[in-house]
Amino acid sequence: MYMNGQTLSHDRHFADHIVAEVPVQIYKDKQHSDIGFIERYGKEFVKVNNHVYCRKEFTFVSRPGY
């Protein structure tokens, strides 16, 4: 599916991670912010661990096997 460390940017990436229950790691300015499973996503936001992250401000990275 996705390689460990692959950056997510398209809606399909986020949808695939929900369906396959693959965790994502979240960064802001190359600094780790959170890791967990995507609960919801939209054009501007991704919800992980009951927190909403702006897709423009944060980087989302695939972490299969975590």
PDB file of C-alpha atoms in Angstrom, residues 5 11 16 26 32 38 47 51-52:
ATOM      1  CA  GLY A   5       7.623   7.561   5.612  1.00  0.00           C
ATOM      2  CA  ASP A  11      -7.844  12.724  -0.352  1.00  0.00           C
ATOM      3  CA  ASP A  16      -6.868   4.539   2.122  1.00  0.00           C
ATOM      4  CA  ILE A  26       2.000  14.289  12.010  1.00  0.00           C
ATOM      5  CA  HIS A  32       6.761  15.638  15.529  1.00  0.00           C
ATOM      6  CA  ILE A  38      -7.217   9.103  10.943  1.00  0.00           C
ATOM      7  CA  LYS A  47      -8.807  14.511  12.537  1.00  0.00           C
ATOM      8  CA  HIS A  51      -7.594  16.632  17.384  1.00  0.00           C
ATOM      9  CA  VAL A  52      -8.165  18.510  14.138  1.00  0.00           C
TER      10      VAL A  52
END
